[in-house]
Short mmCIF file of C-alpha atoms in Angstrom, two decimals:
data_model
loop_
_atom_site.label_atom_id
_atom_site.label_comp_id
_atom_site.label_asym_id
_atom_site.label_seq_id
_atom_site.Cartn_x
_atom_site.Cartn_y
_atom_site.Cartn_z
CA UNK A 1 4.87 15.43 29.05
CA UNK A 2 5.86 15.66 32.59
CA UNK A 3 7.08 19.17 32.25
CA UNK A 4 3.63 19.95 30.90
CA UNK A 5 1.66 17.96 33.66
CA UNK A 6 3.46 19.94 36.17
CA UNK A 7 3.04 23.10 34.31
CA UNK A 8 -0.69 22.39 34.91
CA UNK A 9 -0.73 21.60 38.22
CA UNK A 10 1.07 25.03 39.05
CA UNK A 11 -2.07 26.67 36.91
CA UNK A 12 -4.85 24.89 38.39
CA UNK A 13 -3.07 26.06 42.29
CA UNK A 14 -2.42 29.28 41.19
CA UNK A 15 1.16 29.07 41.70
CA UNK A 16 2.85 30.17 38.03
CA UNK A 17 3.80 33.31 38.44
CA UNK A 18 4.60 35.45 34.10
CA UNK A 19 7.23 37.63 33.86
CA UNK A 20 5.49 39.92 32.11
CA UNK A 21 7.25 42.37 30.02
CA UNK A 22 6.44 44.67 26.51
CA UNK A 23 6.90 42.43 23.28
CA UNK A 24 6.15 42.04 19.92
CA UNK A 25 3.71 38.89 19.12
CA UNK A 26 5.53 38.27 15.73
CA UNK A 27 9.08 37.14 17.47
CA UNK A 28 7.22 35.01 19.65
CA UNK A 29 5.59 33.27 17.30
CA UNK A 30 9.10 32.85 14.82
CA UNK A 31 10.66 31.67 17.42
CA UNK A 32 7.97 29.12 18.52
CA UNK A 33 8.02 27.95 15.03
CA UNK A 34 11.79 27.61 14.53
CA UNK A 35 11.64 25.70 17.62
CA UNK A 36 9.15 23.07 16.23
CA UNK A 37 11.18 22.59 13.13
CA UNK A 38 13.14 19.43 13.80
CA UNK A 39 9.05 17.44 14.26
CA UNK A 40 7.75 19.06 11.32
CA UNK A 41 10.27 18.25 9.15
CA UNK A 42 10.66 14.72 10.19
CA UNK A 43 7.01 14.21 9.16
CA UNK A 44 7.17 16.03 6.16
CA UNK A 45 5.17 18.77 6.80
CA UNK A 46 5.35 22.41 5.40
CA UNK A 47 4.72 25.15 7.71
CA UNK A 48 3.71 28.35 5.87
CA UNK A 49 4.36 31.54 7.90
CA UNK A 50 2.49 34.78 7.35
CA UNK A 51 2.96 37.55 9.99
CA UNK A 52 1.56 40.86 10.47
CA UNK A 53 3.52 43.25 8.61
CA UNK A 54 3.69 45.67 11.76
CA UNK A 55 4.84 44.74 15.20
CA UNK A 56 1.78 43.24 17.48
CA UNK A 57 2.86 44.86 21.08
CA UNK A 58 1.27 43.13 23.63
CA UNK A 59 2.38 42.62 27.49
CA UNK A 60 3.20 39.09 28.15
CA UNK A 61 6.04 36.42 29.59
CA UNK A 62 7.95 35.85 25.98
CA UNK A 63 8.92 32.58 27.29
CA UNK A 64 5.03 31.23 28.17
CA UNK A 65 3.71 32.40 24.79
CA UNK A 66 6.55 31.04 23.10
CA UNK A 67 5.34 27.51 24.73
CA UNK A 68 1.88 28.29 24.02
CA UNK A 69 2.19 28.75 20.14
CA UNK A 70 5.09 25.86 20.18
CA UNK A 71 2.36 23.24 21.95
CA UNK A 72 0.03 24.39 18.93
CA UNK A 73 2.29 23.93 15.80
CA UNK A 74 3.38 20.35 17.89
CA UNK A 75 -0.66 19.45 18.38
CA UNK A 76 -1.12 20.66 14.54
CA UNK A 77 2.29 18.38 13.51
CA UNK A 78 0.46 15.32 15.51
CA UNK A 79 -2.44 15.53 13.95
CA UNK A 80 -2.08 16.17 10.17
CA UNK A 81 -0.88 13.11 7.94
CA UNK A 82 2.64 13.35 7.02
CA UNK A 83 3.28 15.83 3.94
CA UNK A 84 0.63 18.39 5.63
CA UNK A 85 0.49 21.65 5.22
CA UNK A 86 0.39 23.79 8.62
CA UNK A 87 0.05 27.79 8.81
CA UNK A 88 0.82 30.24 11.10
CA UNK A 89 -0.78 34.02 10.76
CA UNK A 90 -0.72 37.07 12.71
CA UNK A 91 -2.45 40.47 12.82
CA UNK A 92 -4.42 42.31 14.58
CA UNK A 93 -8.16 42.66 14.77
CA UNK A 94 -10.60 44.64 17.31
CA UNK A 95 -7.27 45.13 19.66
CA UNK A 96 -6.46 41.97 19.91
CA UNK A 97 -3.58 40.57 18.40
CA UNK A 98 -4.75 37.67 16.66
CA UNK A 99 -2.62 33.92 15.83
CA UNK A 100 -4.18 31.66 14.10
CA UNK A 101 -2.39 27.66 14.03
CA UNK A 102 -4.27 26.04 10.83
CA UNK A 103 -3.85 22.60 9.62
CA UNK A 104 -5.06 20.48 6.84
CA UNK A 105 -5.13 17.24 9.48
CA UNK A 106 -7.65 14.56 10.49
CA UNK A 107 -10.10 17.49 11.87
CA UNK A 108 -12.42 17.44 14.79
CA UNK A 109 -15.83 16.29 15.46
CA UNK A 110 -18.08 18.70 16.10
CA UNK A 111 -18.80 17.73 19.60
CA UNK A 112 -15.07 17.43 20.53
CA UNK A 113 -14.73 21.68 19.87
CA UNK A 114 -14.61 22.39 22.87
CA UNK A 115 -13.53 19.45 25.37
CA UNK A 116 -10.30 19.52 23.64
CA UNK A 117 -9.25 21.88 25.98
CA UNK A 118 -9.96 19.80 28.91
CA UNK A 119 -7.44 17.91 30.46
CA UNK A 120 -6.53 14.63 29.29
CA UNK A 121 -9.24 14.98 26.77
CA UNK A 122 -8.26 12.72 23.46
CA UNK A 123 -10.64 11.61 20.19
CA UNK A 124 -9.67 8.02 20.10
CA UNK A 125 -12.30 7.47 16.82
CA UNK A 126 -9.65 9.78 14.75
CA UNK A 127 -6.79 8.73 15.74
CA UNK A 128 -5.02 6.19 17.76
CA UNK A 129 -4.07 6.82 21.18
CA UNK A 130 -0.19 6.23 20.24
CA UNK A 131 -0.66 9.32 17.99
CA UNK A 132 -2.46 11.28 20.31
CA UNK A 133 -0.46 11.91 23.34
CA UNK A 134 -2.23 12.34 26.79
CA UNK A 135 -4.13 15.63 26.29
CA UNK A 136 -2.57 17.75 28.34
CA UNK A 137 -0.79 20.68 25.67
CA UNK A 138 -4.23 21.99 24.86
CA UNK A 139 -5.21 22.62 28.09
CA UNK A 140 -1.69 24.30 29.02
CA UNK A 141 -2.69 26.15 25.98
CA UNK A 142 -5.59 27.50 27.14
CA UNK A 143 -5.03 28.16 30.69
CA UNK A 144 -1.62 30.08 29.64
CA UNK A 145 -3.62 32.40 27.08
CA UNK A 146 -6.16 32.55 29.38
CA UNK A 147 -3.62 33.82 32.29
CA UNK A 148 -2.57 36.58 30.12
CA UNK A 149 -6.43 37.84 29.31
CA UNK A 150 -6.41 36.20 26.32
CA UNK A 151 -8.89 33.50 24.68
CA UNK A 152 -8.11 30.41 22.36
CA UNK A 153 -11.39 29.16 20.02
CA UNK A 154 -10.50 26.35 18.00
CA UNK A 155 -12.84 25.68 14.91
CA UNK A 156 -12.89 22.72 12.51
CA UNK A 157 -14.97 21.33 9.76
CA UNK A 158 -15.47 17.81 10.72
CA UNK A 159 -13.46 14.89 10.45
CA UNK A 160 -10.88 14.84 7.50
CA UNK A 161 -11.13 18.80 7.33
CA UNK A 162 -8.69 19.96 9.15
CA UNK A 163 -8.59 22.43 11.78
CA UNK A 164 -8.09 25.97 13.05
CA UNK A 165 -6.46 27.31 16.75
CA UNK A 166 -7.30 31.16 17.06
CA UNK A 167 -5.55 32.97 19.87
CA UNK A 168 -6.42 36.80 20.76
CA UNK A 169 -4.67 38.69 23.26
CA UNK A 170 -4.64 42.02 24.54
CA UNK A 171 -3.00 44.96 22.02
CA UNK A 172 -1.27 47.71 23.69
CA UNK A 173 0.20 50.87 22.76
CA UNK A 174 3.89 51.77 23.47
CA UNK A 175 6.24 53.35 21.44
CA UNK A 176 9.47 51.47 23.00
CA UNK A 177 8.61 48.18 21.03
CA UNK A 178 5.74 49.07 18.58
CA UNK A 179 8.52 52.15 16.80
CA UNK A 180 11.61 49.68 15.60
CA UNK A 181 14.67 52.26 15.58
CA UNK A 182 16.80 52.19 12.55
CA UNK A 183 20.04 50.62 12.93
CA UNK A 184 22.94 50.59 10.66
CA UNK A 185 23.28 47.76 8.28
CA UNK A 186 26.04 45.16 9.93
CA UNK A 187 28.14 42.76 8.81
CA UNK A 188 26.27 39.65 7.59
CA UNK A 189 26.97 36.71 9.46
CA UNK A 190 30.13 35.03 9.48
CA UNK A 191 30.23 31.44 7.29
CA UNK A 192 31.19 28.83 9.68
CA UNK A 193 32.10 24.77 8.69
CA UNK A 194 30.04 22.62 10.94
CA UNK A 195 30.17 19.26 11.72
CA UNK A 196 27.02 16.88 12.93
CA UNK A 197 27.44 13.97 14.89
CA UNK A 198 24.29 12.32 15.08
CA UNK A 199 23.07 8.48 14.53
CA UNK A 200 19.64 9.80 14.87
CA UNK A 201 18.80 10.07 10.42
CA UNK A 202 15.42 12.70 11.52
CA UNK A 203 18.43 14.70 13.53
CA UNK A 204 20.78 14.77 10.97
CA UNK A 205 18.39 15.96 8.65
CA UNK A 206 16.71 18.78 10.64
CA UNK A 207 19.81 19.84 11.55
CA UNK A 208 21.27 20.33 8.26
CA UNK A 209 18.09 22.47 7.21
CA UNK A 210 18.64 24.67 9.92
CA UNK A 211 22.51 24.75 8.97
CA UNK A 212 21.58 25.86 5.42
CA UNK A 213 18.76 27.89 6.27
CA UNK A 214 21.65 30.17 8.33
CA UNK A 215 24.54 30.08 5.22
CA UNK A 216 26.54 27.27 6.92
CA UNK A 217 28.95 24.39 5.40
CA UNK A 218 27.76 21.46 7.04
CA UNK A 219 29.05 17.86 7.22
CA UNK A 220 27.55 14.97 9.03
CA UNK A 221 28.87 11.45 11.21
CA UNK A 222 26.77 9.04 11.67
CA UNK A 223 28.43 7.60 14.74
CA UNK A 224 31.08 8.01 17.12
CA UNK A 225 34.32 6.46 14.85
CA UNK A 226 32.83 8.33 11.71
CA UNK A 227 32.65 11.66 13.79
CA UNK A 228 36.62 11.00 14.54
CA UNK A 229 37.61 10.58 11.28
CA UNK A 230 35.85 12.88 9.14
CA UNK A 231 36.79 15.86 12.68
CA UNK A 232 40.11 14.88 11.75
CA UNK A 233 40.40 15.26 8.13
CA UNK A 234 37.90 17.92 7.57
CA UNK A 235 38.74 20.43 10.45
CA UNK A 236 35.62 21.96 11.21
CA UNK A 237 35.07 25.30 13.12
CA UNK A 238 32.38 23.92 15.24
CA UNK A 239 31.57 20.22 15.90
CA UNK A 240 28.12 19.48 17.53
CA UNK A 241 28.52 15.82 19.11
CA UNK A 242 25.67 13.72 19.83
CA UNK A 243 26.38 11.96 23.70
CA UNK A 244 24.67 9.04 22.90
CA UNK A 245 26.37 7.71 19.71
CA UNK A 246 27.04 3.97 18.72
CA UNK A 247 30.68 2.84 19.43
CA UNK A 248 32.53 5.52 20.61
CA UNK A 249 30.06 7.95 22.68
CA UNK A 250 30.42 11.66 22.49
CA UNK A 251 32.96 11.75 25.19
CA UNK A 252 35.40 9.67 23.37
CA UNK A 253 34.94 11.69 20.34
CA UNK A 254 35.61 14.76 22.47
CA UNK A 255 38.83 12.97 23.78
CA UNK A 256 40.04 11.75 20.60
CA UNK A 257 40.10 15.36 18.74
CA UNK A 258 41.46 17.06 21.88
CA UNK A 259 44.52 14.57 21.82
CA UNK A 260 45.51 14.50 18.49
CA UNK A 261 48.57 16.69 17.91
CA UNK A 262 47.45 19.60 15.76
CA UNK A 263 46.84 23.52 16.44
CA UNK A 264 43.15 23.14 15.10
CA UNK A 265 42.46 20.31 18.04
CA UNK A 266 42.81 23.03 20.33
CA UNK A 267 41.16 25.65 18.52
CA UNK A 268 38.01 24.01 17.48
CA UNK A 269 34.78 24.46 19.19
CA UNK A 270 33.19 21.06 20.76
CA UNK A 271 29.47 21.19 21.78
CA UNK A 272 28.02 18.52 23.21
CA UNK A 273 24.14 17.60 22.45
CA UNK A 274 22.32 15.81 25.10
CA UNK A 275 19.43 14.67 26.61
CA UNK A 276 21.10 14.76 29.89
CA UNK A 277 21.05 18.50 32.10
CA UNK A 278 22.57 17.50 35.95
CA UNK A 279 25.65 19.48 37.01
CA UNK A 280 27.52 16.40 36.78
CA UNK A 281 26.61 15.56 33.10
CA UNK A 282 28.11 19.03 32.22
CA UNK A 283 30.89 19.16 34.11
CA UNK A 284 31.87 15.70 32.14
CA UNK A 285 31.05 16.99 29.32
CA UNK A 286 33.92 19.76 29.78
CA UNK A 287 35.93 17.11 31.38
CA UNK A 288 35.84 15.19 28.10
CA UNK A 289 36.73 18.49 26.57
CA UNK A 290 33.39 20.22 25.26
CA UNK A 291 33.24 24.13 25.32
CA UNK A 292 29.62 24.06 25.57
CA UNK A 293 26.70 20.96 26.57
CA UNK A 294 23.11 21.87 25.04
CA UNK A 295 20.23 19.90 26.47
CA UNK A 296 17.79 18.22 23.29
CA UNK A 297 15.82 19.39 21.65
CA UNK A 298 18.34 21.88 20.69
CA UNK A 299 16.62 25.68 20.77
CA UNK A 300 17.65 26.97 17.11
CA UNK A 301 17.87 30.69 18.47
CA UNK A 302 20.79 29.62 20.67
CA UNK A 303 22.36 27.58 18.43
CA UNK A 304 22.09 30.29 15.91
CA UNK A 305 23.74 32.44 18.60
CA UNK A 306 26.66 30.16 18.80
CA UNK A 307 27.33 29.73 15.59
CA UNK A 308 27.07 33.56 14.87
CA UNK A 309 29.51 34.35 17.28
CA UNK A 310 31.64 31.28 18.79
CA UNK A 311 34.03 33.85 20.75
CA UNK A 312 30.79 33.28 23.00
CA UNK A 313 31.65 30.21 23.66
CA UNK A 314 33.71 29.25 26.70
CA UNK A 315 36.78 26.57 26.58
#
């Protein structure tokens, strides 16, 4: 919330300045999506994605319209019951590339269309304030789109109908991204055997969907002695180690596999997972003998990255 508050406040002075670059809409979006999966599963919600079929070039900062479409899916997560069904579309129309972010949530009142948008803007007769964070991610929304010539409408039938985000931006030729060059097919992905230390049940859970979704064997601790134990008689390939953990904390697990006397100790690949992103926090986290600290929420496309290839990954 404070990341978004400032991200605002740099807006409103003028003082963001996109990296803009040639990209194709469709990653954008998947990736914006992936990264939302750990909240929409925890509530139960299915997320339907249907992209354009051919690439939607447009010139943008990948990372801004990645937040923009991630703030949407989270706003759609928020406000849809749990077991809701939320889709994502592409494609283009009139030369604009068009995303549309459609729920079957609590809806909107007709008056509320278009103050939504405004900052700190929030419907308290739908839902409580507790559900309804402080109304800023719509408005980063729509000054971000709006920064990159774009619009956002959002449409909705009325309360208990649910509700529709469309997003159009500019569609531009070029052949460097819109004309994907063949490569040759490469070797799938290696299988790796990854363990989860998490106490966090929603984590756990999210984390072994994205595990599966990528061909994984996955295995799971529920705190910091558990993590030790099943490390030890498993011997995983990877081992991503909540900090925070009951008992033992993640640097005592990472201490406790390092010193026991065995060639895998050495060889396998600690990540830490944390919440925590000064210099200091990562240099104990290598201290404590991690090869890697990620910052929560965990972006799946580097994770996948890791996994994919652990070489990558420093001791």
């Amino acid at each position: 919330l404070v990341d978004d508050l400032l991200d605002v406040s740099r807006l409103e002075l003028g003082k963001v300045e996109l990296r803009l670059q040639e990209i194709d809409l469709n990653n954008c979006v998947s990736a914006a999506v992936e990264a939302c999966l750990p909240m929409t599963s925890a509530q139960g919600h299915s997320v339907d994605v249907k992209l354009a079929p051919q690439p939607l070039v447009i010139r943008a900062d990948p990372v801004r319209i990645e937040q923009v479409f991630g703030n949407l899916v989270v706003n759609a997560a928020k406000f849809t019951p749990r077991g809701g069904l939320i889709t994502v579309s592409s494609r283009a129309e009139d030369g604009e590339a068009v995303v549309r972010v459609m729920d079957n949530g609590i809806g909107v009142k007709p008056e509320m269309v278009d103050a939504v948008f405004e900052l700190f803007t929030q419907d308290n007769s739908t839902i409580a304030r507790t559900e309804g964070g402080l109304g800023i991610g719509l408005t980063l929304v729509k000054r971000l789109v709006e920064l990159h010539g774009g619009n956002v409408r959002l449409s909705s039938g009325g309360i208990g109908k649910g509700s529709t985000f469309r997003v159009g931006l500019p569609l531009i030729a070029s052949a460097s991204v819109a004309e994907p060059v063949e490569q040759p097919p490469s070797a799938a992905a290696p299988r790796r055997r990854v363990l989860v230390v998490e106490d966090s049940p929603d984590i756990r859970e999210s984390m072994g969907m994205l595990m599966s979704m990528w061909n994984h064997e996955v295995m799971f601790a529920a705190d910091g002695a558990e993590g030790v134990v099943r490390a030890l008689a498993e011997e995983p390939e990877v081992a991503l180690i909540d900090i925070g953990l009951p008992g033992l904390d993640g640097y005592e697990v990472a201490r406790a596999i390092r010193d026991s006397a065995s060639e895998w100790a050495a060889r396998v690949k600690l990540i830490a997972l944390t919440g925590y992103g000064q210099a200091s926090d990562r240099e104990r986290a290598l201290q404590a003998g991690f090869d890697m600290h990620l910052l929560k929420p965990v972006d799946p496309v580097q994770l996948e990255r890791l996994l994919d290839d652990t070489r990558s990954i420093r001791h």
